[in-house]
Amino acid sequence: MSFGMGMMDNSLVHTESSKLKSSLSNGSEEKRRGTLVLTNGASSFKIDLMNGIKFKRRKVFAVRDFPPGCGSAAVMPRLDVEAGENGNVVEEDDKVESSSALVKGVGEPNDVESSVPEPVVTEKTNDELIVFAPEVQENGNDVTMAEAVEVKPLRICLANDVVRDFPSETGSKGSESEKKVAEDSGSGGSDVSSSGRENMVRDIVVYADEGSLDLNQSEPVKVEKLNFRVPKSIHVAGRRKAKKGVAFHSALKRSKKIKPEYGESSRMRNSERDLYLRERENSDVDDYPDQGVARRNRVLNVMIPPSRPIGSSGNDSIRSKVKETLRLFYGACRKILQEQEALPKDKKKKGLRVDFEAAKILKSKGKCHNEGVQIMGPVPGVEVGDEFQYRMEMNVLGVHRPTQGGIDYMKVGEDILATSIVASGGYDDELDNSDILTYTGQGGNIVQAKKKGEELKEPEDQKLKQGNLALVNSVTKKNPVRVIRGKNHATLESSGRDAKNGGYIYDGLYLVEEFWQETGSHGKLVFKFKLRRMPGQPELSWKVVKKSKKLKYREGLCKLDISEGRECLPISAINEIDDEKPPQFTYTVKMTYPDWCRPVPPKACGCPTRCTEARNCSCVAKNGGEIPYNYDGAVVSAKTLIYECGPFCKCPASCYLRVTQRGIKFKLEIFKTESRGWGVRSLNSIPSGSFICEYIGELVEDAEAEKRTSNDEYLFDIGNKYDNSLAEGMSELMPGTKAAPSIEDESGFTIDAAIKGNVGRFINHSCSPNLYAQNVLYDHGDTRMPHVMFFAMDNIPPLQELSYHYNYMIDQVRDSKGNIKKKICYCGSSGCIGRLY
DNA sequence: GACGACTCAGCTTA
DNA sequence: CTAAGCTGAGTCGT
């Protein structure tokens, strides 16, 4: 392979990124410059993030990331590379990206010396060696950096949450250059390659000038300082008028109505306002002749991460891909379950595993992450505290591959090292609240006969092989091990149906400190491992909840129940920020309709028991012949409108077609946020698809709503607006799943929750929301004024703020041919890059 | 129903 | 190809 200077030519640069690049040069370049300083004590080395480096995107094969607190750069000898322009290394089959660098301040400068793992070297592809620890070892002997480096590109292992991927211009199809890459590389070659690649995690490799850093030192190279200026994000304080409320996680029409200005919010503090105005003045953006309001906000919204505080989650692109994968997974699960539930009893498939079925579909369509990849350390896009319902999801995401086995491991050099374990109570583990976890090795248990006539295997001593051996090796290698806890076992919270399948929580990285053998309950020897959670990782929210439950006095508690008994569960108000009390309003659990409006109850069904698809039920028929919920109450997919059974239906209250009318079922609380007024969160884990609450208020006509501008924070425009992007994704996965047509329909009504309302009025906007608003009818039949119901799009861990997309202030940017290219959002929320997937 | 004990069909990887 | 494995769903008894 040889590479010429010409490869730097812009013609090869991904179109999207070149657009981005040009936007960078338009006035805001200065903001995106930064420097990264590398040092090994004797010499330091500065990289100008704007000019001095280029980014390459490569397929990730294996180990990449440092555990938190480990501030090290690694060196990777690469053969067959030549310096390109400015000494940058360019490789033929790689797309070259230019961008601001997105390097997290990989921990504080080596603040946790003890947690820095021993060097681990892993053999990868034929031509490269990745080193992800301070020093290189070869055959057990230390070698210096200089010895390890023959050619001198410097590879900086980026922490996983700073790896940035650019939005693909044409969605899943990939751009021309991407296609070219796929063809040229010859990998895959099949039709999977294009879409499969799109979903692969990519590594970004940073190459620096040759010879800039004196590597002839035995000391490790460390990322010492990151000085990266980030454009300040402007927080939208409080709430705004929600435009075109009902949509599935995005609705993208530019509002025809009032376009709120940033300065308008009554809740915006002066400092924020000043900051905004200053930012706006300073941004001399004039290169957007045809984009109206978009232009003004461009500098705010086309933001390049890191747009969050260093150390917070970040990496929205990969994160959103992980989320999308999970949404597709759950969508498939619920659809399969729905189909199953619709069958008459004798035709139901016994013991159908929706998790297996969903995974099969995702895999066949190349929608998995990290397939065939083994990852040591953090998995890109997966964050501590993430919850899963099935083991299979963790397989699909590469978090933990065995579908049953508790220990996952990989070969690193000659050794096998543990990469992840699942602690869910299958053995006598000690899973207390501290950062120490005692884990039992695998094997030795009584094994059931697999076939008839086979005898049960008696318990025996555990053997030092496979998972056990990997964990033992990890003691000396000190490599990070992901720990996943079984939820019911970890939290001891759930009971009943949930206890049987409580799901899993990603607990973060641990180090295996020691191991020993002891006699287990069956009298045979078992291995025991002591793992300690690595410092610097966020505390799990269920632990926080559990702690606060123990306290007599809840920190920041303002009110025990803002609903004053009107909801089935109390809703507390918590303010740990300042002295503000929750705003005054009248709590109602029923919509208020104007006097002239007398909604008529819908036609009732006569089902004597819970309505099913098999029966000829008129309510089911209204939903197109299917029940839009699973029997456990999860919404199968977003619909333009869902018809539930009404007050005069004969079916019982437990009917599968009565979900939202039964009220809230999670313990919600309102809490004061740092910058967005009050928000809503749950003390329980919320599984994807669950009903959360309604948006309740006074129903007013739009004309009336326009008059109520003095307090428009609590207005929610009712409308049939349905973005079917996920539904399209689903129909691609599962032929026969029909995506509903995109509908835009002004209903003419608005819900005003300023005076009368419920907890729904406190839910904030987000561009990466975890809820969506669903139109539902049950107590009347007027489609112009459906109830607005919030459902969870993801598994939501306790204490995570609930949010939905307000769908207001959205603009579209068109390319030269007039095609809608990008949607620009005005929310100003951190991490929003104006792309609503 | 609720819950535990038991059974059994899976699936992925080594 | 086979076996192992901290699943998950169903069934039955209390």
Coordinates of N, CA and C in Angstrom, one line a residue, chain A residues 308-380:
Chain A
R308 N -20.4 19.2 26.1 CA -20.8 19.0 27.5 C -19.6 19.1 28.4
P309 N -19.8 19.2 29.6 CA -18.6 19.3 30.5 C -17.8 18.0 30.3
I310 N -16.5 18.2 30.3 CA -15.6 17.1 30.2 C -15.9 16.1 31.3
G311 N -15.9 14.8 30.9 CA -16.2 13.8 31.9 C -17.7 13.4 32.0
S312 N -18.5 14.2 31.4 CA -19.9 13.8 31.3 C -20.1 12.9 30.1
S313 N -21.3 12.5 29.8 CA -21.5 11.4 28.9 C -20.9 11.7 27.5
G314 N -21.4 12.8 26.8 CA -20.8 13.1 25.5 C -21.0 12.1 24.4
N315 N -20.3 12.3 23.4 CA -20.4 11.3 22.3 C -21.8 11.0 21.8
D316 N -22.5 12.0 21.4 CA -23.9 11.8 21.1 C -24.1 10.9 19.9
S317 N -23.2 10.9 19.0 CA -23.4 10.2 17.8 C -23.5 8.7 18.0
I318 N -22.4 8.2 18.7 CA -22.4 6.8 18.9 C -23.4 6.4 20.0
R319 N -23.6 7.3 20.9 CA -24.6 7.1 21.9 C -26.0 6.9 21.2
S320 N -26.3 7.8 20.3 CA -27.6 7.8 19.7 C -27.7 6.5 18.8
K321 N -26.6 6.0 18.3 CA -26.7 4.8 17.5 C -27.0 3.6 18.4
V322 N -26.4 3.6 19.6 CA -26.7 2.6 20.6 C -28.2 2.6 21.0
K323 N -28.6 3.9 21.2 CA -30.0 4.0 21.6 C -31.0 3.5 20.4
E324 N -30.6 3.9 19.2 CA -31.4 3.5 18.1 C -31.5 2.0 18.0
T325 N -30.3 1.3 18.2 CA -30.3 -0.1 18.1 C -31.2 -0.7 19.2
L326 N -31.1 -0.1 20.4 CA -32.0 -0.7 21.5 C -33.5 -0.4 21.2
R327 N -33.7 0.8 20.6 CA -35.1 1.0 20.2 C -35.6 0.1 19.2
L328 N -34.8 -0.2 18.2 CA -35.2 -1.2 17.2 C -35.4 -2.6 17.9
F329 N -34.5 -2.9 18.8 CA -34.6 -4.2 19.5 C -35.9 -4.3 20.2
Y330 N -36.2 -3.3 21.0 CA -37.4 -3.3 21.8 C -38.7 -3.3 20.9
G331 N -38.5 -2.4 19.9 CA -39.6 -2.3 18.9 C -39.9 -3.7 18.3
A332 N -38.9 -4.4 17.9 CA -39.0 -5.8 17.4 C -39.6 -6.7 18.4
C333 N -39.1 -6.6 19.7 CA -39.6 -7.5 20.7 C -41.1 -7.3 20.9
R334 N -41.5 -6.0 21.0 CA -42.9 -5.7 21.3 C -43.8 -6.1 20.1
K335 N -43.3 -5.9 18.9 CA -44.1 -6.3 17.7 C -44.3 -7.8 17.7
I336 N -43.2 -8.6 17.9 CA -43.3 -10.0 17.9 C -44.2 -10.5 19.0
L337 N -44.1 -9.8 20.2 CA -45.0 -10.2 21.3 C -46.4 -9.9 20.9
Q338 N -46.6 -8.8 20.3 CA -48.0 -8.4 19.9 C -48.6 -9.4 18.9
E339 N -47.8 -9.8 18.0 CA -48.3 -10.8 17.0 C -48.6 -12.1 17.7
Q340 N -47.7 -12.5 18.7 CA -47.9 -13.7 19.4 C -49.2 -13.6 20.3
E341 N -49.4 -12.5 20.9 CA -50.6 -12.3 21.8 C -51.9 -12.3 21.0
A342 N -51.8 -12.0 19.7 CA -53.0 -11.9 18.9 C -53.5 -13.3 18.5
L343 N -52.6 -14.3 18.6 CA -52.9 -15.6 18.1 C -53.9 -16.3 19.2
P344 N -54.8 -17.2 18.7 CA -55.6 -17.9 19.6 C -54.7 -18.9 20.4
K345 N -55.2 -19.2 21.6 CA -54.3 -19.9 22.5 C -53.6 -21.2 22.0
D346 N -54.3 -21.9 21.2 CA -53.7 -23.2 20.7 C -52.7 -23.0 19.6
K347 N -52.7 -21.7 19.1 CA -51.7 -21.5 18.0 C -50.5 -20.7 18.5
K348 N -50.5 -20.3 19.8 CA -49.4 -19.6 20.3 C -48.1 -20.5 20.3
K349 N -47.0 -19.9 20.0 CA -45.8 -20.7 20.0 C -45.3 -20.8 21.5
K350 N -45.1 -22.0 21.9 CA -44.7 -22.2 23.3 C -43.3 -21.7 23.6
G351 N -43.2 -21.0 24.6 CA -41.9 -20.5 25.1 C -41.1 -19.7 24.1
L352 N -41.9 -18.9 23.3 CA -41.2 -18.0 22.3 C -40.3 -17.0 23.0
R353 N -39.1 -16.9 22.5 CA -38.2 -16.0 23.0 C -38.1 -14.8 22.2
V354 N -38.8 -13.7 22.6 CA -38.8 -12.5 21.8 C -37.4 -11.9 21.7
D355 N -36.6 -12.1 22.8 CA -35.3 -11.6 22.8 C -34.4 -12.2 21.7
F356 N -34.6 -13.5 21.6 CA -33.8 -14.2 20.5 C -34.3 -13.8 19.1
E357 N -35.6 -13.7 19.0 CA -36.2 -13.4 17.7 C -35.7 -12.0 17.3
A358 N -35.8 -11.0 18.2 CA -35.4 -9.7 17.9 C -33.9 -9.6 17.5
A359 N -33.1 -10.3 18.3 CA -31.7 -10.3 18.0 C -31.4 -10.9 16.6
K360 N -32.1 -11.9 16.3 CA -31.9 -12.6 15.0 C -32.2 -11.6 13.9
I361 N -33.3 -10.9 14.1 CA -33.7 -9.9 13.0 C -32.6 -8.8 12.9
L362 N -32.2 -8.3 14.1 CA -31.2 -7.2 14.0 C -29.9 -7.7 13.4
K363 N -29.5 -8.9 13.7 CA -28.3 -9.4 13.2 C -28.4 -9.6 11.7
S364 N -29.5 -10.1 11.3 CA -29.6 -10.4 9.8 C -29.6 -9.1 9.0
K365 N -30.0 -8.0 9.7 CA -30.1 -6.7 8.9 C -28.8 -5.9 9.2
G366 N -27.9 -6.5 9.9 CA -26.7 -5.7 10.2 C -26.9 -4.5 11.1
K367 N -27.8 -4.6 12.0 CA -28.1 -3.5 12.8 C -27.4 -3.6 14.2
C368 N -26.5 -4.5 14.3 CA -25.9 -4.7 15.6 C -24.6 -3.8 15.7
H369 N -24.2 -3.6 16.9 CA -23.0 -2.8 17.2 C -21.9 -3.8 17.5
N370 N -20.7 -3.5 17.2 CA -19.6 -4.3 17.6 C -19.7 -5.8 17.4
E371 N -20.3 -6.1 16.3 CA -20.5 -7.5 16.0 C -19.1 -8.1 15.6
G372 N -18.8 -9.3 16.2 CA -17.6 -9.9 16.0 C -16.4 -9.2 16.6
V373 N -16.7 -8.3 17.5 CA -15.7 -7.4 18.1 C -15.6 -7.7 19.6
Q374 N -14.4 -7.7 20.1 CA -14.3 -7.8 21.5 C -13.7 -6.6 22.1
I375 N -14.3 -6.1 23.1 CA -13.9 -4.8 23.6 C -13.5 -4.9 25.1
M376 N -12.3 -4.4 25.3 CA -11.8 -4.3 26.7 C -12.1 -2.9 27.2
G377 N -12.7 -2.8 28.3 CA -13.0 -1.4 28.9 C -14.3 -1.0 28.5
P378 N -14.5 0.4 28.4 CA -15.9 0.9 28.2 C -16.3 0.6 26.7
V379 N -17.6 0.3 26.5 CA -18.1 0.1 25.2 C -18.7 1.5 24.7
P380 N -18.2 2.0 23.6 CA -18.7 3.3 23.1 C -20.2 3.4 23.1

